[in-house]
Amino acid sequence: MADTADTRTPAQIEADIARRRAVLAETLDEIGVRVHPKTIVGDAKARVVSNVDHTLGRAYVGVNSAVSEVKAQFVDETGSPRLERVVPVGLLVVGVVGLLALGGRRRRR
């Protein structure tokens, strides 16, 4: 049978116990901070903010892409307007505004 006798002095054993108590106290303090309601709420808020930021970022990219696609329909590669597309849309806008103006006049009378 192997010899398992402890060869440490009482002072070494006491120092080891004190060291282990300090580590245990630090661990318990850390656990206490992690399970504290304010910490839990703060972590939850951080996750929500992160998710909102991620969602807003994706929305921004989507809107930016859509705007770029629409712009590409009315402007060519050199940045010049495509009159064959701009003029009909302009006439349509003027027509809709005119109809709205006429409708507003009729309601007032």
Coordinates of C-alpha atoms in Angstrom, one line a residue:
M1 CA 0.0 0.0 0.0
A2 CA 1.3 3.5 -0.9
D3 CA 2.3 5.9 1.8
T4 CA -0.2 8.8 1.8
A5 CA 1.1 10.6 4.9
D6 CA 0.9 14.4 4.7
T7 CA 4.4 15.8 5.2
R8 CA 3.3 19.5 5.5
T9 CA 3.8 21.4 8.7
P10 CA 0.8 22.8 10.6
A11 CA 1.7 26.3 9.4
Q12 CA 1.7 25.1 5.8
I13 CA -1.7 23.4 6.3
E14 CA -3.2 26.6 7.8
A15 CA -1.8 28.7 5.0
D16 CA -3.3 26.3 2.4
I17 CA -6.7 26.4 4.2
A18 CA -6.6 30.2 4.3
R19 CA -5.7 30.3 0.6
R20 CA -8.6 28.0 -0.3
R21 CA -11.0 30.0 1.9
A22 CA -10.0 33.2 0.0
V23 CA -10.6 31.5 -3.4
L24 CA -13.9 30.2 -2.2
A25 CA -15.0 33.6 -0.9
E26 CA -14.1 35.2 -4.2
T27 CA -16.0 32.5 -6.1
L28 CA -19.1 33.0 -3.9
D29 CA -18.9 36.8 -4.3
E30 CA -18.8 36.3 -8.1
I31 CA -21.8 34.0 -8.0
G32 CA -23.6 36.6 -5.8
V33 CA -23.0 39.3 -8.4
R34 CA -24.1 37.0 -11.3
V35 CA -27.4 36.1 -9.7
H36 CA -28.2 39.6 -8.3
P37 CA -31.5 40.8 -9.8
K38 CA -29.9 44.1 -11.1
T39 CA -27.2 42.0 -12.9
I40 CA -29.9 39.8 -14.5
V41 CA -31.9 42.8 -15.6
G42 CA -28.8 44.5 -17.0
D43 CA -27.9 41.4 -19.0
A44 CA -31.4 41.1 -20.3
K45 CA -31.4 44.8 -21.4
A46 CA -28.0 44.4 -23.1
R47 CA -29.4 41.4 -25.1
V48 CA -32.5 43.4 -26.1
V49 CA -30.4 46.4 -27.2
S50 CA -28.1 44.1 -29.1
N51 CA -31.1 42.4 -30.9
V52 CA -32.6 45.8 -31.7
D53 CA -29.3 47.1 -33.1
H54 CA -29.0 44.0 -35.2
T55 CA -32.5 44.3 -36.5
L56 CA -32.1 48.0 -37.3
G57 CA -28.8 47.3 -39.0
R58 CA -30.5 44.7 -41.2
A59 CA -33.4 47.1 -41.9
Y60 CA -31.0 49.9 -42.9
V61 CA -29.2 47.6 -45.3
G62 CA -32.5 46.5 -46.8
V63 CA -33.8 50.0 -47.3
N64 CA -30.4 51.2 -48.7
S65 CA -30.5 48.3 -51.2
A66 CA -34.1 49.2 -52.2
V67 CA -33.2 52.8 -52.7
S68 CA -30.2 51.9 -54.7
E69 CA -32.3 49.7 -56.9
V70 CA -34.9 52.4 -57.5
K71 CA -32.2 55.0 -58.2
A72 CA -30.7 52.6 -60.8
Q73 CA -34.0 52.6 -62.6
F74 CA -33.9 56.4 -63.1
V75 CA -30.1 57.1 -63.4
D76 CA -27.6 55.5 -65.7
E77 CA -24.1 54.4 -64.9
T78 CA -22.7 57.9 -65.5
G79 CA -25.2 59.5 -63.2
S80 CA -27.3 61.1 -65.9
P81 CA -31.1 60.9 -65.6
R82 CA -32.9 58.4 -67.8
L83 CA -35.4 60.7 -69.4
E84 CA -37.4 57.8 -70.9
R85 CA -38.2 56.8 -67.3
V86 CA -38.1 60.1 -65.4
V87 CA -40.6 62.0 -67.7
P88 CA -43.5 59.5 -67.4
V89 CA -43.1 59.3 -63.6
G90 CA -43.0 63.1 -63.4
L91 CA -46.2 63.4 -65.5
L92 CA -47.9 60.8 -63.3
V93 CA -46.9 62.7 -60.1
V94 CA -48.2 66.0 -61.6
G95 CA -51.5 64.2 -62.6
V96 CA -52.0 62.8 -59.1
V97 CA -51.3 66.1 -57.4
G98 CA -53.7 67.8 -59.8
L99 CA -56.4 65.3 -59.1
L100 CA -55.9 65.8 -55.3
A101 CA -56.1 69.5 -55.7
L102 CA -59.3 69.3 -57.7
G103 CA -60.8 66.9 -55.1
G104 CA -59.9 69.3 -52.3
R105 CA -61.6 72.2 -54.1
R106 CA -64.8 70.2 -54.6
R107 CA -64.9 69.3 -50.9
R108 CA -64.6 72.9 -49.8
R109 CA -67.6 74.0 -51.8

